[in-house]
mmCIF file with all atom_site columns, C-alpha atoms in Angstrom:
data_model
loop_
_atom_site.group_PDB
_atom_site.id
_atom_site.type_symbol
_atom_site.label_atom_id
_atom_site.label_alt_id
_atom_site.label_comp_id
_atom_site.label_asym_id
_atom_site.label_entity_id
_atom_site.label_seq_id
_atom_site.pdbx_PDB_ins_code
_atom_site.Cartn_x
_atom_site.Cartn_y
_atom_site.Cartn_z
_atom_site.occupancy
_atom_site.B_iso_or_equiv
_atom_site.pdbx_formal_charge
_atom_site.auth_seq_id
_atom_site.auth_comp_id
_atom_site.auth_asym_id
_atom_site.auth_atom_id
_atom_site.pdbx_PDB_model_num
ATOM 1   C CA . MET A 1 1   ? 45.036 21.533  -9.148  1.00 0.00 ? 1   MET A CA 1
ATOM 2   C CA . LYS A 1 2   ? 41.431 21.814  -7.957  1.00 0.00 ? 2   LYS A CA 1
ATOM 3   C CA . THR A 1 3   ? 40.191 20.979  -11.462 1.00 0.00 ? 3   THR A CA 1
ATOM 4   C CA . LYS A 1 4   ? 42.181 17.702  -11.587 1.00 0.00 ? 4   LYS A CA 1
ATOM 5   C CA . PHE A 1 5   ? 40.900 16.738  -8.136  1.00 0.00 ? 5   PHE A CA 1
ATOM 6   C CA . PHE A 1 6   ? 37.296 17.509  -9.133  1.00 0.00 ? 6   PHE A CA 1
ATOM 7   C CA . VAL A 1 7   ? 37.631 15.515  -12.379 1.00 0.00 ? 7   VAL A CA 1
ATOM 8   C CA . SER A 1 8   ? 39.137 12.564  -10.478 1.00 0.00 ? 8   SER A CA 1
ATOM 9   C CA . ILE A 1 9   ? 36.277 12.534  -7.962  1.00 0.00 ? 9   ILE A CA 1
ATOM 10  C CA . LEU A 1 10  ? 33.702 12.832  -10.757 1.00 0.00 ? 10  LEU A CA 1
ATOM 11  C CA . LEU A 1 11  ? 35.328 9.923   -12.620 1.00 0.00 ? 11  LEU A CA 1
ATOM 12  C CA . ILE A 1 12  ? 35.228 7.732   -9.488  1.00 0.00 ? 12  ILE A CA 1
ATOM 13  C CA . ILE A 1 13  ? 31.550 8.535   -8.896  1.00 0.00 ? 13  ILE A CA 1
ATOM 14  C CA . CYS A 1 14  ? 30.613 7.822   -12.519 1.00 0.00 ? 14  CYS A CA 1
ATOM 15  C CA . THR A 1 15  ? 32.478 4.510   -12.444 1.00 0.00 ? 15  THR A CA 1
ATOM 16  C CA . ALA A 1 16  ? 30.666 3.474   -9.265  1.00 0.00 ? 16  ALA A CA 1
ATOM 17  C CA . ILE A 1 17  ? 27.296 4.336   -10.828 1.00 0.00 ? 17  ILE A CA 1
ATOM 18  C CA . ILE A 1 18  ? 28.039 2.350   -13.977 1.00 0.00 ? 18  ILE A CA 1
ATOM 19  C CA . ILE A 1 19  ? 29.220 -0.702  -12.025 1.00 0.00 ? 19  ILE A CA 1
ATOM 20  C CA . SER A 1 20  ? 26.162 -0.682  -9.764  1.00 0.00 ? 20  SER A CA 1
ATOM 21  C CA . ALA A 1 21  ? 23.830 -0.275  -12.767 1.00 0.00 ? 21  ALA A CA 1
ATOM 22  C CA . CYS A 1 22  ? 25.413 -3.256  -14.539 1.00 0.00 ? 22  CYS A CA 1
ATOM 23  C CA . TYR A 1 23  ? 25.128 -5.388  -11.404 1.00 0.00 ? 23  TYR A CA 1
ATOM 24  C CA . LYS A 1 24  ? 21.456 -4.423  -10.948 1.00 0.00 ? 24  LYS A CA 1
ATOM 25  C CA . ASN A 1 25  ? 20.583 -5.296  -14.565 1.00 0.00 ? 25  ASN A CA 1
ATOM 26  C CA . LYS A 1 26  ? 22.231 -8.697  -14.255 1.00 0.00 ? 26  LYS A CA 1
ATOM 27  C CA . THR A 1 27  ? 20.368 -9.634  -11.099 1.00 0.00 ? 27  THR A CA 1
ATOM 28  C CA . ASP A 1 28  ? 16.933 -8.343  -12.146 1.00 0.00 ? 28  ASP A CA 1
ATOM 29  C CA . TYR A 1 29  ? 16.122 -11.716 -13.759 1.00 0.00 ? 29  TYR A CA 1
ATOM 30  C CA . ASN A 1 30  ? 16.873 -13.724 -10.646 1.00 0.00 ? 30  ASN A CA 1
ATOM 31  C CA . ASN A 1 31  ? 15.588 -13.481 -7.093  1.00 0.00 ? 31  ASN A CA 1
ATOM 32  C CA . SER A 1 32  ? 17.687 -16.453 -6.023  1.00 0.00 ? 32  SER A CA 1
ATOM 33  C CA . PRO A 1 33  ? 19.485 -19.380 -7.659  1.00 0.00 ? 33  PRO A CA 1
ATOM 34  C CA . SER A 1 34  ? 16.161 -21.250 -7.873  1.00 0.00 ? 34  SER A CA 1
ATOM 35  C CA . GLY A 1 35  ? 13.817 -18.359 -8.781  1.00 0.00 ? 35  GLY A CA 1
ATOM 36  C CA . TYR A 1 36  ? 13.676 -16.720 -12.202 1.00 0.00 ? 36  TYR A CA 1
ATOM 37  C CA . LYS A 1 37  ? 11.526 -13.939 -13.671 1.00 0.00 ? 37  LYS A CA 1
ATOM 38  C CA . ILE A 1 38  ? 10.032 -13.621 -17.134 1.00 0.00 ? 38  ILE A CA 1
ATOM 39  C CA . THR A 1 39  ? 8.236  -10.408 -18.022 1.00 0.00 ? 39  THR A CA 1
ATOM 40  C CA . MET A 1 40  ? 5.318  -10.095 -20.428 1.00 0.00 ? 40  MET A CA 1
ATOM 41  C CA . LYS A 1 41  ? 5.366  -6.653  -22.021 1.00 0.00 ? 41  LYS A CA 1
ATOM 42  C CA . ASN A 1 42  ? 4.614  -5.318  -25.507 1.00 0.00 ? 42  ASN A CA 1
ATOM 43  C CA . SER A 1 43  ? 3.306  -8.796  -26.377 1.00 0.00 ? 43  SER A CA 1
ATOM 44  C CA . VAL A 1 44  ? 6.740  -10.365 -25.820 1.00 0.00 ? 44  VAL A CA 1
ATOM 45  C CA . PHE A 1 45  ? 8.149  -12.739 -23.202 1.00 0.00 ? 45  PHE A CA 1
ATOM 46  C CA . SER A 1 46  ? 11.448 -11.378 -21.882 1.00 0.00 ? 46  SER A CA 1
ATOM 47  C CA . PRO A 1 47  ? 13.684 -13.266 -21.860 1.00 0.00 ? 47  PRO A CA 1
ATOM 48  C CA . ALA A 1 48  ? 12.122 -15.329 -24.654 1.00 0.00 ? 48  ALA A CA 1
ATOM 49  C CA . SER A 1 49  ? 14.476 -18.237 -23.952 1.00 0.00 ? 49  SER A CA 1
ATOM 50  C CA . LEU A 1 50  ? 15.615 -19.259 -20.486 1.00 0.00 ? 50  LEU A CA 1
ATOM 51  C CA . THR A 1 51  ? 17.790 -22.135 -19.254 1.00 0.00 ? 51  THR A CA 1
ATOM 52  C CA . VAL A 1 52  ? 17.336 -23.229 -15.635 1.00 0.00 ? 52  VAL A CA 1
ATOM 53  C CA . VAL A 1 53  ? 18.224 -26.153 -13.385 1.00 0.00 ? 53  VAL A CA 1
ATOM 54  C CA . ALA A 1 54  ? 15.538 -28.701 -12.449 1.00 0.00 ? 54  ALA A CA 1
ATOM 55  C CA . GLY A 1 55  ? 13.768 -27.558 -9.284  1.00 0.00 ? 55  GLY A CA 1
ATOM 56  C CA . SER A 1 56  ? 13.782 -23.898 -10.324 1.00 0.00 ? 56  SER A CA 1
ATOM 57  C CA . THR A 1 57  ? 10.718 -21.706 -9.979  1.00 0.00 ? 57  THR A CA 1
ATOM 58  C CA . ILE A 1 58  ? 9.788  -19.408 -12.848 1.00 0.00 ? 58  ILE A CA 1
ATOM 59  C CA . THR A 1 59  ? 7.551  -16.380 -12.300 1.00 0.00 ? 59  THR A CA 1
ATOM 60  C CA . TRP A 1 60  ? 5.872  -14.760 -15.283 1.00 0.00 ? 60  TRP A CA 1
ATOM 61  C CA . THR A 1 61  ? 4.743  -11.179 -14.579 1.00 0.00 ? 61  THR A CA 1
ATOM 62  C CA . ASN A 1 62  ? 2.269  -9.336  -16.774 1.00 0.00 ? 62  ASN A CA 1
ATOM 63  C CA . ASP A 1 63  ? 3.664  -5.819  -17.204 1.00 0.00 ? 63  ASP A CA 1
ATOM 64  C CA . ASP A 1 64  ? 1.610  -5.260  -20.353 1.00 0.00 ? 64  ASP A CA 1
ATOM 65  C CA . ASN A 1 65  ? -1.676 -3.419  -20.868 1.00 0.00 ? 65  ASN A CA 1
ATOM 66  C CA . MET A 1 66  ? -3.663 -6.568  -21.717 1.00 0.00 ? 66  MET A CA 1
ATOM 67  C CA . ILE A 1 67  ? -4.420 -9.993  -20.251 1.00 0.00 ? 67  ILE A CA 1
ATOM 68  C CA . HIS A 1 68  ? -1.947 -12.776 -21.060 1.00 0.00 ? 68  HIS A CA 1
ATOM 69  C CA . ALA A 1 69  ? -1.726 -16.510 -20.356 1.00 0.00 ? 69  ALA A CA 1
ATOM 70  C CA . VAL A 1 70  ? 1.256  -18.871 -20.333 1.00 0.00 ? 70  VAL A CA 1
ATOM 71  C CA . THR A 1 71  ? 0.397  -22.202 -21.961 1.00 0.00 ? 71  THR A CA 1
ATOM 72  C CA . ALA A 1 72  ? 2.825  -25.052 -22.707 1.00 0.00 ? 72  ALA A CA 1
ATOM 73  C CA . THR A 1 73  ? 2.443  -26.369 -26.249 1.00 0.00 ? 73  THR A CA 1
ATOM 74  C CA . ASP A 1 74  ? 2.611  -29.935 -24.862 1.00 0.00 ? 74  ASP A CA 1
ATOM 75  C CA . GLY A 1 75  ? -0.236 -29.163 -22.432 1.00 0.00 ? 75  GLY A CA 1
ATOM 76  C CA . SER A 1 76  ? 1.924  -29.702 -19.329 1.00 0.00 ? 76  SER A CA 1
ATOM 77  C CA . PHE A 1 77  ? 0.837  -26.408 -17.760 1.00 0.00 ? 77  PHE A CA 1
ATOM 78  C CA . ASN A 1 78  ? -1.552 -23.510 -18.305 1.00 0.00 ? 78  ASN A CA 1
ATOM 79  C CA . SER A 1 79  ? -1.548 -20.397 -16.167 1.00 0.00 ? 79  SER A CA 1
ATOM 80  C CA . GLY A 1 80  ? -5.054 -19.334 -17.055 1.00 0.00 ? 80  GLY A CA 1
ATOM 81  C CA . ASP A 1 81  ? -5.556 -15.593 -17.506 1.00 0.00 ? 81  ASP A CA 1
ATOM 82  C CA . ILE A 1 82  ? -2.890 -13.415 -15.883 1.00 0.00 ? 82  ILE A CA 1
ATOM 83  C CA . ALA A 1 83  ? -4.364 -9.982  -15.221 1.00 0.00 ? 83  ALA A CA 1
ATOM 84  C CA . ILE A 1 84  ? -2.436 -6.782  -15.788 1.00 0.00 ? 84  ILE A CA 1
ATOM 85  C CA . GLY A 1 85  ? 0.092  -6.393  -12.955 1.00 0.00 ? 85  GLY A CA 1
ATOM 86  C CA . SER A 1 86  ? -0.338 -10.003 -11.785 1.00 0.00 ? 86  SER A CA 1
ATOM 87  C CA . SER A 1 87  ? 2.027  -12.980 -11.834 1.00 0.00 ? 87  SER A CA 1
ATOM 88  C CA . TYR A 1 88  ? 2.012  -16.750 -12.259 1.00 0.00 ? 88  TYR A CA 1
ATOM 89  C CA . SER A 1 89  ? 4.705  -19.051 -10.819 1.00 0.00 ? 89  SER A CA 1
ATOM 90  C CA . LYS A 1 90  ? 5.537  -22.691 -11.488 1.00 0.00 ? 90  LYS A CA 1
ATOM 91  C CA . THR A 1 91  ? 8.357  -24.966 -10.322 1.00 0.00 ? 91  THR A CA 1
ATOM 92  C CA . PHE A 1 92  ? 9.897  -27.226 -12.966 1.00 0.00 ? 92  PHE A CA 1
ATOM 93  C CA . SER A 1 93  ? 11.301 -30.563 -11.778 1.00 0.00 ? 93  SER A CA 1
ATOM 94  C CA . THR A 1 94  ? 11.569 -32.519 -15.034 1.00 0.00 ? 94  THR A CA 1
ATOM 95  C CA . VAL A 1 95  ? 14.504 -32.053 -17.401 1.00 0.00 ? 95  VAL A CA 1
ATOM 96  C CA . GLY A 1 96  ? 13.523 -31.067 -20.937 1.00 0.00 ? 96  GLY A CA 1
ATOM 97  C CA . THR A 1 97  ? 12.657 -28.280 -23.331 1.00 0.00 ? 97  THR A CA 1
ATOM 98  C CA . ILE A 1 98  ? 9.248  -26.673 -22.974 1.00 0.00 ? 98  ILE A CA 1
ATOM 99  C CA . ASN A 1 99  ? 7.851  -24.430 -25.661 1.00 0.00 ? 99  ASN A CA 1
ATOM 100 C CA . TYR A 1 100 ? 5.068  -22.130 -24.548 1.00 0.00 ? 100 TYR A CA 1
ATOM 101 C CA . SER A 1 101 ? 2.926  -19.308 -25.855 1.00 0.00 ? 101 SER A CA 1
ATOM 102 C CA . ASP A 1 102 ? 0.261  -16.862 -24.818 1.00 0.00 ? 102 ASP A CA 1
ATOM 103 C CA . SER A 1 103 ? -3.104 -18.500 -25.537 1.00 0.00 ? 103 SER A CA 1
ATOM 104 C CA . HIS A 1 104 ? -4.487 -15.018 -26.299 1.00 0.00 ? 104 HIS A CA 1
ATOM 105 C CA . ASN A 1 105 ? -1.668 -14.258 -28.762 1.00 0.00 ? 105 ASN A CA 1
ATOM 106 C CA . THR A 1 106 ? -0.097 -17.434 -30.180 1.00 0.00 ? 106 THR A CA 1
ATOM 107 C CA . SER A 1 107 ? 2.660  -15.467 -31.936 1.00 0.00 ? 107 SER A CA 1
ATOM 108 C CA . MET A 1 108 ? 3.929  -14.540 -28.440 1.00 0.00 ? 108 MET A CA 1
ATOM 109 C CA . THR A 1 109 ? 6.206  -17.510 -27.715 1.00 0.00 ? 109 THR A CA 1
ATOM 110 C CA . GLY A 1 110 ? 8.941  -18.599 -25.340 1.00 0.00 ? 110 GLY A CA 1
ATOM 111 C CA . VAL A 1 111 ? 11.227 -21.534 -24.632 1.00 0.00 ? 111 VAL A CA 1
ATOM 112 C CA . LEU A 1 112 ? 12.183 -22.911 -21.237 1.00 0.00 ? 112 LEU A CA 1
ATOM 113 C CA . ILE A 1 113 ? 15.124 -25.332 -21.090 1.00 0.00 ? 113 ILE A CA 1
ATOM 114 C CA . VAL A 1 114 ? 15.307 -27.308 -17.835 1.00 0.00 ? 114 VAL A CA 1
ATOM 115 C CA . THR A 1 115 ? 18.664 -28.994 -17.265 1.00 0.00 ? 115 THR A CA 1
ATOM 116 C CA . GLY A 1 116 ? 19.782 -31.505 -14.678 1.00 0.00 ? 116 GLY A CA 1
ATOM 117 C CA . SER A 1 117 ? 23.009 -29.686 -13.843 1.00 0.00 ? 117 SER A CA 1
ATOM 118 C CA . THR A 1 118 ? 23.985 -26.345 -12.416 1.00 0.00 ? 118 THR A CA 1
ATOM 119 C CA . GLY A 1 119 ? 24.893 -23.561 -14.799 1.00 0.00 ? 119 GLY A CA 1
ATOM 120 C CA . GLY A 1 120 ? 21.510 -22.304 -15.953 1.00 0.00 ? 120 GLY A CA 1
ATOM 121 C CA . GLY A 1 121 ? 20.924 -18.630 -16.536 1.00 0.00 ? 121 GLY A CA 1
ATOM 122 C CA . TYR A 1 122 ? 19.375 -16.447 -19.097 1.00 0.00 ? 122 TYR A CA 1
#
């Protein structure tokens, strides 16, 4: 009897941990409906492709061990050097698709899709 009770309690605790971990992972990309995070680590943008609604703010954070820069291929924005542990933020108001790369490592690329309707995400 005690064994079944203990197993039941353990199962409930494990389920709660799994649910909270899944919720945390989902919300790590977003601070709010209008603020999104992209991480630079291991010479990769993560997520590499992101769809957001016009008016959203994107923050790129350099979690790598080298300097990076976020530069739009159409020249519409350039972060300049982003030091290790630092961030760069920009608000996007115009609908469209923006390809970007790291000017220090042009094989490190990303795509930002800015829509005019709700329903963005990652």
